[in-house]
Short mmCIF file of C-alpha atoms and ligand atoms in Angstrom, two decimals:
data_model
loop_
_atom_site.label_atom_id
_atom_site.label_comp_id
_atom_site.label_asym_id
_atom_site.label_seq_id
_atom_site.Cartn_x
_atom_site.Cartn_y
_atom_site.Cartn_z
CA MET I 1 34.25 -20.16 -19.41
CA ALA I 2 33.90 -17.98 -16.32
CA GLU I 3 32.52 -19.85 -13.35
CA LYS I 4 29.14 -18.58 -12.19
CA LYS I 5 29.43 -16.77 -8.86
CA LYS I 6 27.71 -18.60 -6.04
CA GLU I 7 24.44 -16.99 -4.98
CA TYR I 8 24.60 -16.70 -1.23
CA SER I 9 21.38 -16.71 0.77
CA ILE I 10 19.92 -13.41 2.00
CA GLU I 11 21.13 -13.89 5.60
CA THR I 12 24.70 -14.18 4.31
CA ARG I 13 24.33 -11.20 2.00
CA THR I 14 23.08 -8.97 4.84
CA VAL I 15 26.37 -9.63 6.63
CA HIS I 16 28.79 -9.68 3.71
CA GLY I 17 27.04 -7.69 1.02
CA GLU I 18 27.70 -8.63 -2.54
CA ASN I 19 31.16 -7.17 -3.03
CA ARG I 20 32.51 -7.70 0.44
CA ILE I 21 32.54 -11.43 -0.09
CA ASP I 22 35.46 -10.92 -2.48
CA LEU I 23 36.65 -7.44 -1.73
CA VAL I 24 39.81 -6.91 0.28
CA HIS I 25 39.81 -3.58 2.10
CA THR I 26 42.90 -1.62 2.93
CA TYR I 27 44.79 -3.36 5.77
CA GLY I 28 42.27 -6.22 5.66
CA SER I 29 39.62 -4.26 7.57
CA ILE I 30 36.60 -6.50 8.16
CA SER I 31 34.16 -3.62 8.47
CA THR I 32 33.78 -1.15 5.64
CA PRO I 33 36.07 1.88 6.12
CA ILE I 34 34.34 5.28 6.33
CA PHE I 35 35.78 7.30 3.47
CA GLN I 36 35.13 10.66 5.09
CA THR I 37 36.26 12.82 2.20
CA ALA I 38 34.53 15.30 -0.09
CA THR I 39 36.97 14.88 -2.96
CA PHE I 40 39.49 12.41 -4.41
CA GLN I 41 42.97 12.97 -5.85
CA HIS I 42 43.43 12.30 -9.56
CA ILE I 43 46.15 9.83 -10.53
CA GLY I 44 46.89 11.78 -13.70
CA VAL I 45 45.27 13.61 -16.57
CA LYS I 46 42.14 11.71 -17.67
CA HIS I 47 42.96 9.09 -15.03
CA SER I 48 40.66 8.74 -12.00
CA THR I 49 40.61 6.24 -9.12
CA GLY I 50 36.94 5.75 -10.03
CA TYR I 51 35.96 8.35 -7.44
CA ASP I 52 36.10 12.11 -8.01
CA TYR I 53 33.64 13.86 -5.69
CA THR I 54 31.39 12.50 -2.91
CA ARG I 55 28.19 14.11 -4.19
CA VAL I 56 28.58 11.84 -7.21
CA SER I 57 29.90 8.70 -5.51
CA ASN I 58 31.82 7.51 -2.47
CA PRO I 59 33.25 4.03 -1.74
CA THR I 60 31.42 3.61 1.62
CA ARG I 61 28.12 4.61 0.06
CA ASP I 62 28.78 2.43 -2.99
CA GLU I 63 29.17 -0.59 -0.81
CA LEU I 64 25.87 0.17 0.92
CA GLU I 65 24.14 0.68 -2.44
CA SER I 66 25.41 -2.63 -3.79
CA THR I 67 24.35 -4.40 -0.58
CA VAL I 68 20.79 -3.05 -0.81
CA SER I 69 20.71 -3.88 -4.55
CA SER I 70 21.73 -7.42 -3.70
CA LEU I 71 19.00 -7.78 -1.03
CA GLU I 72 16.26 -6.32 -3.24
CA GLY I 73 17.41 -7.96 -6.48
CA ALA I 74 17.87 -4.49 -7.98
CA PHE I 75 20.00 -3.36 -10.92
CA THR I 76 21.08 -0.31 -8.96
CA THR I 77 20.23 1.57 -5.75
CA LEU I 78 20.51 5.23 -4.75
CA ALA I 79 21.31 5.72 -1.05
CA CYS I 80 19.58 8.96 -0.01
CA SER I 81 19.65 11.16 3.06
CA SER I 82 16.10 10.05 4.04
CA GLY I 83 13.16 8.07 2.76
CA MET I 84 11.46 11.31 1.80
CA ALA I 85 14.53 12.38 -0.21
CA ALA I 86 14.33 9.08 -2.12
CA ILE I 87 10.64 9.68 -2.92
CA ASP I 88 11.45 13.23 -4.01
CA VAL I 89 14.11 11.92 -6.44
CA LEU I 90 11.52 9.47 -7.73
CA LEU I 91 9.13 12.32 -8.59
CA SER I 92 11.72 13.69 -11.03
CA LEU I 93 10.60 10.93 -13.44
CA PHE I 94 7.21 12.62 -13.92
CA ARG I 95 6.10 15.61 -15.96
CA PRO I 96 3.28 18.15 -15.46
CA GLY I 97 -0.05 16.49 -16.21
CA ASP I 98 1.11 12.99 -15.26
CA HIS I 99 -1.27 11.07 -13.01
CA ILE I 100 -0.30 8.55 -10.33
CA ILE I 101 -2.59 6.17 -8.43
CA ALA I 102 -1.44 5.64 -4.85
CA THR I 103 -2.57 3.47 -1.95
CA ASP I 104 -5.08 5.52 0.08
CA ASP I 105 -3.34 4.71 3.33
CA LEU I 106 0.22 5.90 2.71
CA TYR I 107 2.89 7.11 5.07
CA GLY I 108 1.75 10.64 6.02
CA GLY I 109 4.95 12.30 4.79
CA SER I 110 4.47 10.79 1.33
CA VAL I 111 0.97 12.30 1.12
CA ARG I 112 2.39 15.68 2.17
CA LEU I 113 5.07 15.48 -0.54
CA PHE I 114 2.53 14.43 -3.18
CA ASP I 115 0.21 17.31 -2.19
CA THR I 116 3.10 19.71 -2.73
CA ALA I 117 3.90 18.07 -6.06
CA GLU I 118 0.29 18.63 -7.16
CA GLN I 119 0.59 22.33 -6.36
CA THR I 120 4.10 23.02 -7.65
CA ARG I 121 4.87 20.39 -10.29
CA GLY I 122 1.45 19.85 -11.87
CA LEU I 123 1.27 16.14 -11.01
CA LYS I 124 -2.08 14.53 -10.17
CA PHE I 125 -2.62 11.85 -7.55
CA THR I 126 -5.63 9.63 -6.86
CA TYR I 127 -5.71 7.69 -3.58
CA LEU I 128 -7.48 4.34 -3.75
CA ASP I 129 -7.81 1.24 -1.64
CA THR I 130 -5.31 -0.73 -3.73
CA SER I 131 -6.16 -3.92 -1.84
CA ILE I 132 -9.27 -3.96 -4.08
CA THR I 133 -7.77 -4.74 -7.50
CA LYS I 134 -10.82 -3.82 -9.59
CA ASP I 135 -10.98 -0.34 -8.02
CA VAL I 136 -7.42 0.29 -9.18
CA GLU I 137 -8.33 -0.66 -12.72
CA LYS I 138 -11.34 1.66 -12.65
CA GLY I 139 -9.16 4.55 -11.48
CA ILE I 140 -6.84 4.52 -14.51
CA LEU I 141 -6.97 7.63 -16.71
CA PRO I 142 -5.35 8.23 -20.12
CA GLU I 143 -2.63 10.27 -18.35
CA THR I 144 -1.94 7.68 -15.62
CA LYS I 145 1.75 6.83 -15.51
CA ALA I 146 2.31 4.78 -12.35
CA LEU I 147 0.92 2.87 -9.39
CA TYR I 148 2.49 3.77 -6.05
CA ILE I 149 1.87 0.99 -3.53
CA GLU I 150 2.54 0.37 0.15
CA THR I 151 1.83 -3.17 1.35
CA PRO I 152 1.09 -3.74 4.17
CA SER I 153 -0.17 -0.17 4.31
CA ASN I 154 0.50 2.37 7.01
CA PRO I 155 -1.13 2.37 9.51
CA THR I 156 -4.20 0.24 8.68
CA MET I 157 -2.24 -2.80 7.42
CA LYS I 158 -4.10 -3.38 4.18
CA VAL I 159 -2.40 -5.84 1.85
CA THR I 160 -2.20 -5.15 -1.89
CA ASP I 161 -1.76 -8.00 -4.38
CA LEU I 162 1.50 -7.05 -6.12
CA ARG I 163 1.14 -9.62 -8.90
CA ALA I 164 -2.31 -8.23 -9.74
CA MET I 165 -0.85 -4.70 -9.74
CA LYS I 166 1.85 -5.88 -12.15
CA ARG I 167 -0.76 -7.28 -14.54
CA ILE I 168 -2.57 -3.92 -14.53
CA CYS I 169 0.71 -2.08 -15.12
CA GLU I 170 1.59 -4.29 -18.08
CA GLU I 171 -1.81 -3.87 -19.63
CA HIS I 172 -1.79 -0.07 -19.32
CA GLY I 173 1.93 0.66 -19.67
CA LEU I 174 2.36 1.94 -16.09
CA LEU I 175 5.31 1.88 -13.73
CA LEU I 176 4.91 -0.23 -10.60
CA ILE I 177 6.49 1.51 -7.62
CA VAL I 178 6.45 -0.15 -4.18
CA ASP I 179 7.40 1.33 -0.82
CA ASN I 180 8.83 -1.79 0.85
CA THR I 181 9.68 -0.20 4.21
CA PHE I 182 7.26 -2.27 6.32
CA LEU I 183 8.46 -5.77 5.47
CA SER I 184 12.03 -5.05 4.34
CA PRO I 185 13.73 -7.15 1.66
CA TYR I 186 14.17 -9.91 4.22
CA PHE I 187 10.44 -10.70 3.98
CA GLN I 188 9.36 -9.16 0.66
CA ARG I 189 11.15 -8.44 -2.63
CA PRO I 190 8.77 -6.56 -4.94
CA ILE I 191 11.18 -6.54 -7.92
CA GLY I 192 10.82 -10.31 -8.11
CA LEU I 193 7.04 -9.76 -8.36
CA GLY I 194 7.38 -7.22 -11.17
CA ALA I 195 8.02 -3.85 -9.51
CA ASP I 196 10.05 -1.37 -11.57
CA LEU I 197 11.14 0.70 -8.59
CA VAL I 198 11.33 0.07 -4.85
CA ILE I 199 11.44 2.74 -2.15
CA HIS I 200 12.71 2.35 1.40
CA SER I 201 12.86 4.46 4.44
CA GLY I 202 16.18 2.93 5.53
CA THR I 203 15.62 4.76 8.82
CA LYS I 204 13.30 1.90 9.77
CA TYR I 205 14.13 -1.82 9.56
CA LEU I 206 17.19 -1.63 7.31
CA GLU I 207 19.21 0.50 9.73
CA GLY I 208 17.11 -0.80 12.58
CA HIS I 209 18.38 1.13 15.60
CA ASN I 210 16.30 4.33 15.65
CA ASP I 211 19.49 6.37 15.33
CA THR I 212 20.12 7.22 11.65
CA LEU I 213 17.98 8.59 8.82
CA SER I 214 18.37 7.12 5.36
CA GLY I 215 16.38 6.25 2.26
CA PHE I 216 16.78 4.05 -0.79
CA LEU I 217 15.51 4.06 -4.32
CA CYS I 218 16.10 0.75 -6.13
CA ALA I 219 15.65 0.22 -9.88
CA ALA I 220 14.84 -3.21 -11.29
CA PRO I 221 17.07 -4.99 -13.80
CA GLY I 222 15.91 -3.95 -17.26
CA ARG I 223 15.04 -0.44 -16.02
CA GLU I 224 18.48 1.03 -16.62
CA ASP I 225 16.69 3.88 -18.43
CA LEU I 226 14.91 4.94 -15.23
CA ALA I 227 18.04 4.39 -13.16
CA GLU I 228 20.01 6.76 -15.37
CA THR I 229 17.45 9.60 -15.07
CA LEU I 230 17.15 9.09 -11.32
CA ARG I 231 20.90 9.01 -10.72
CA MET I 232 21.29 12.19 -12.74
CA THR I 233 18.80 14.00 -10.47
CA TYR I 234 20.41 12.47 -7.38
CA LYS I 235 23.95 13.49 -8.15
CA THR I 236 22.90 16.91 -9.37
CA VAL I 237 20.88 17.70 -6.25
CA GLY I 238 23.12 15.94 -3.72
CA CYS I 239 20.47 14.41 -1.46
CA ASN I 240 22.82 11.50 -0.84
CA LEU I 241 23.72 9.63 2.33
CA SER I 242 26.91 10.75 4.08
CA PRO I 243 29.84 8.31 4.36
CA PHE I 244 29.36 8.00 8.13
CA ASP I 245 25.63 7.36 7.88
CA SER I 246 26.29 4.88 5.06
CA PHE I 247 28.54 3.00 7.47
CA MET I 248 25.79 3.07 10.13
CA VAL I 249 23.24 1.58 7.75
CA LEU I 250 25.71 -1.07 6.52
CA ARG I 251 26.25 -2.06 10.13
CA GLY I 252 22.52 -2.12 10.84
CA ILE I 253 21.80 -4.32 7.83
CA LYS I 254 24.20 -7.00 9.10
CA THR I 255 21.58 -8.00 11.71
CA LEU I 256 18.48 -7.48 9.53
CA ALA I 257 17.61 -11.18 9.34
CA VAL I 258 17.87 -11.91 13.07
CA ARG I 259 16.05 -8.71 13.96
CA MET I 260 13.18 -9.37 11.56
CA ASP I 261 12.72 -12.93 12.81
CA ARG I 262 12.69 -11.76 16.42
CA VAL I 263 10.38 -8.81 15.78
CA GLN I 264 7.94 -11.11 14.02
CA ASP I 265 7.94 -13.68 16.86
CA ASN I 266 7.31 -10.90 19.37
CA ALA I 267 4.60 -9.27 17.22
CA LEU I 268 2.62 -12.49 16.92
CA LYS I 269 2.69 -12.99 20.71
CA ILE I 270 1.66 -9.38 21.34
CA ALA I 271 -1.14 -9.50 18.74
CA GLN I 272 -2.51 -12.63 20.40
CA PHE I 273 -2.31 -10.97 23.81
CA LEU I 274 -4.07 -7.82 22.58
CA LYS I 275 -6.93 -9.93 21.21
CA THR I 276 -7.70 -11.11 24.76
CA GLN I 277 -7.97 -7.56 26.16
CA PRO I 278 -11.48 -6.21 26.77
CA LYS I 279 -10.40 -2.59 26.15
CA VAL I 280 -8.84 -3.47 22.77
CA LYS I 281 -10.94 -3.72 19.60
CA ASP I 282 -9.95 -5.18 16.22
CA VAL I 283 -6.25 -6.00 16.28
CA LEU I 284 -4.73 -5.46 12.83
CA TYR I 285 -1.72 -7.72 12.32
CA VAL I 286 -1.03 -9.30 8.95
CA GLY I 287 0.30 -12.43 10.70
CA LEU I 288 -3.12 -13.29 12.19
CA PRO I 289 -4.92 -15.81 9.94
CA GLU I 290 -8.17 -13.85 10.30
CA HIS I 291 -6.56 -10.69 8.85
CA PRO I 292 -8.21 -10.04 5.43
CA GLY I 293 -4.79 -9.73 3.77
CA TYR I 294 -3.25 -12.80 5.37
CA GLU I 295 -3.41 -15.09 2.32
CA VAL I 296 -2.32 -12.50 -0.23
CA ASN I 297 0.59 -11.46 1.97
CA ARG I 298 1.58 -15.09 2.39
CA SER I 299 1.57 -15.58 -1.36
CA GLN I 300 3.98 -12.70 -2.01
CA ALA I 301 6.09 -12.34 1.15
CA SER I 302 7.91 -14.76 3.41
CA GLY I 303 6.84 -13.02 6.63
CA PHE I 304 4.40 -10.64 8.28
CA GLY I 305 6.73 -8.20 9.96
CA GLY I 306 6.42 -6.43 13.28
CA MET I 307 3.76 -3.73 12.83
CA ILE I 308 0.46 -3.97 14.73
CA SER I 309 -2.41 -1.48 14.82
CA PHE I 310 -5.46 -1.61 17.07
CA HIS I 311 -8.42 0.38 18.29
CA THR I 312 -9.18 0.91 21.95
CA ASP I 313 -12.67 1.17 23.41
CA THR I 314 -12.36 4.92 24.04
CA LYS I 315 -10.07 7.82 23.27
CA GLU I 316 -9.32 8.03 27.00
CA THR I 317 -7.97 4.46 27.00
CA ALA I 318 -5.76 5.28 24.01
CA TYR I 319 -4.37 8.46 25.59
CA HIS I 320 -3.87 6.74 28.94
CA LEU I 321 -2.01 3.85 27.31
CA LEU I 322 0.41 6.23 25.60
CA GLU I 323 1.36 7.80 28.92
CA ALA I 324 1.21 4.66 31.08
CA VAL I 325 3.63 2.46 29.12
CA LYS I 326 7.06 2.34 30.75
CA LEU I 327 9.27 0.08 28.65
CA ILE I 328 7.49 0.86 25.39
CA LYS I 329 8.20 4.40 24.21
CA PHE I 330 5.57 6.83 22.93
CA ALA I 331 7.39 8.01 19.80
CA GLU I 332 7.09 8.31 16.05
CA SER I 333 8.92 6.03 13.65
CA LEU I 334 9.21 2.25 13.45
CA GLY I 335 11.47 -0.62 12.59
CA GLY I 336 14.07 -0.22 15.34
CA VAL I 337 15.20 -2.52 18.13
CA GLU I 338 13.12 -0.53 20.66
CA THR I 339 9.35 -1.04 20.75
CA LEU I 340 7.52 2.20 19.98
CA ILE I 341 3.86 3.15 20.21
CA THR I 342 2.36 5.83 17.98
CA HIS I 343 -0.93 7.69 17.82
CA PRO I 344 -1.26 8.09 14.01
CA ARG I 345 -4.01 10.75 14.16
CA LEU I 346 -1.88 13.02 16.39
CA GLN I 347 1.50 12.18 14.85
CA THR I 348 2.16 10.68 11.41
CA HIS I 349 -1.32 11.37 10.01
CA ALA I 350 -2.05 14.74 11.67
CA ASP I 351 -2.40 16.50 8.29
CA LEU I 352 -4.94 14.04 6.87
CA PRO I 353 -8.39 15.70 6.39
CA GLU I 354 -10.92 14.50 8.99
CA GLU I 355 -13.14 12.81 6.40
CA ALA I 356 -10.28 10.79 4.87
CA ALA I 357 -8.98 9.82 8.31
CA ARG I 358 -12.38 8.61 9.47
CA LYS I 359 -12.87 6.59 6.27
CA LEU I 360 -9.57 4.82 6.91
CA GLY I 361 -10.37 4.21 10.57
CA ILE I 362 -7.57 6.47 11.76
CA THR I 363 -9.51 7.77 14.75
CA ASP I 364 -8.57 9.07 18.19
CA ASN I 365 -8.86 5.48 19.50
CA PHE I 366 -6.35 4.12 17.02
CA LEU I 367 -2.80 3.15 18.01
CA ARG I 368 0.14 1.62 16.17
CA LEU I 369 2.89 -0.51 17.67
CA SER I 370 6.30 -1.05 16.12
CA VAL I 371 7.46 -4.15 17.92
CA GLY I 372 11.14 -4.32 18.83
CA ILE I 373 13.47 -7.12 19.83
CA GLU I 374 13.02 -6.99 23.61
CA ASN I 375 11.68 -9.97 25.57
CA ALA I 376 8.05 -10.52 24.50
CA ASP I 377 6.86 -11.21 28.07
CA ASP I 378 8.31 -7.90 29.27
CA LEU I 379 6.49 -6.08 26.47
CA ILE I 380 3.22 -7.86 27.21
CA ALA I 381 3.54 -7.09 30.94
CA ASP I 382 4.04 -3.42 30.09
CA LEU I 383 0.94 -3.34 27.87
CA ARG I 384 -1.05 -5.25 30.48
CA GLN I 385 -0.31 -2.76 33.27
CA ALA I 386 -0.95 0.19 30.93
CA LEU I 387 -4.36 -1.24 29.94
CA GLU I 388 -5.47 -1.67 33.57
C1 PLP Q 1 9.24 6.65 7.49
C2 PLP Q 1 8.66 6.30 6.20
C3 PLP Q 1 8.95 7.03 5.04
C4 PLP Q 1 9.82 8.28 5.08
O1 PLP Q 1 11.13 7.98 5.44
P1 PLP Q 1 12.11 8.97 6.25
O2 PLP Q 1 13.35 8.17 6.36
O3 PLP Q 1 11.46 9.28 7.55
O4 PLP Q 1 12.28 10.20 5.41
C5 PLP Q 1 8.40 6.60 3.84
N1 PLP Q 1 7.61 5.50 3.78
C6 PLP Q 1 7.32 4.78 4.89
C7 PLP Q 1 6.44 3.58 4.75
C8 PLP Q 1 7.82 5.15 6.12
O5 PLP Q 1 7.52 4.44 7.19
#
């Protein structure tokens, strides 16, 4: 009888992946070689090395895909050229007339893509506050095919109960799709809670250094049917991650666990500091026990992550803060080693209609911090002087 392979813990798998534990690279290379080639020589007629053409597959990218599959508990993963590319591949599962319920507070780019899909592909989307389970149930139509969830949501940090979403999906025959960018598989693994598909902007925590775009689409075990359709679209279109960028993300993932722990420690300290500031109103951080989603998040994730949003007393304070920070950079994106501050209404959520933005609390006084791995006291000192 074959001996069962030892299941290494997630920290070990970020460093070694699943295959690398056993795999011996050419010349014993410890890091994954970058197979910078478009095509592969055939050994003979009807005899391939297993690789034929990089649009279809590439050994560097394969190793990244199996590493992300291992972290997420997925059957298979597609490594895409960006998070948006991964979401676009996902949409190939749907047909004109299909309806999808999505979290009302999604990444702005996802909303833009879904709006286009409504106009050009005949899909229908309804945006609901998915942190209120009964509202999701009420929103289901005969043509509803999937729930598309972000938890915590972006940028207002609402937490959706993934187990409750799974129950709804089972009852109504829907797919459960989760964008897991904010917590990363280090803190949250939606497939274990019933998700069929998981999306990542790998540009954020997975790669972690604000220097490489990437995206992932992971299919759960038992959803080989979906995986096959998705991989067909992916290899036909070619929105895959290059060998070099695959190497960059593999390298970034090696430190995922230590980065996430550090980011979370820093975020908690900064959230507590912000709460003491007279010019700061309601600090939204899922790691604060008074956050409305604290308990649900704790029941389904092992951490709270490093994203904080807050309101300032006036628009002037918010604008001043963005220009007065020195160490913290005023920039879009999140999940890297550098701390970034964003103004969602002017940046990521600029296209959101005024009414929808106001309902979500995405106002001119609203700011979002992606906490990095710097020294927490240095970050707090920077915020303190900028709030003066
Ligand atoms: C950034 C982001 C995306 C899009 O990913 P890109 O890599 O920028 O294409 C999707 N979802 C979330 C939650 C994001 O933060």
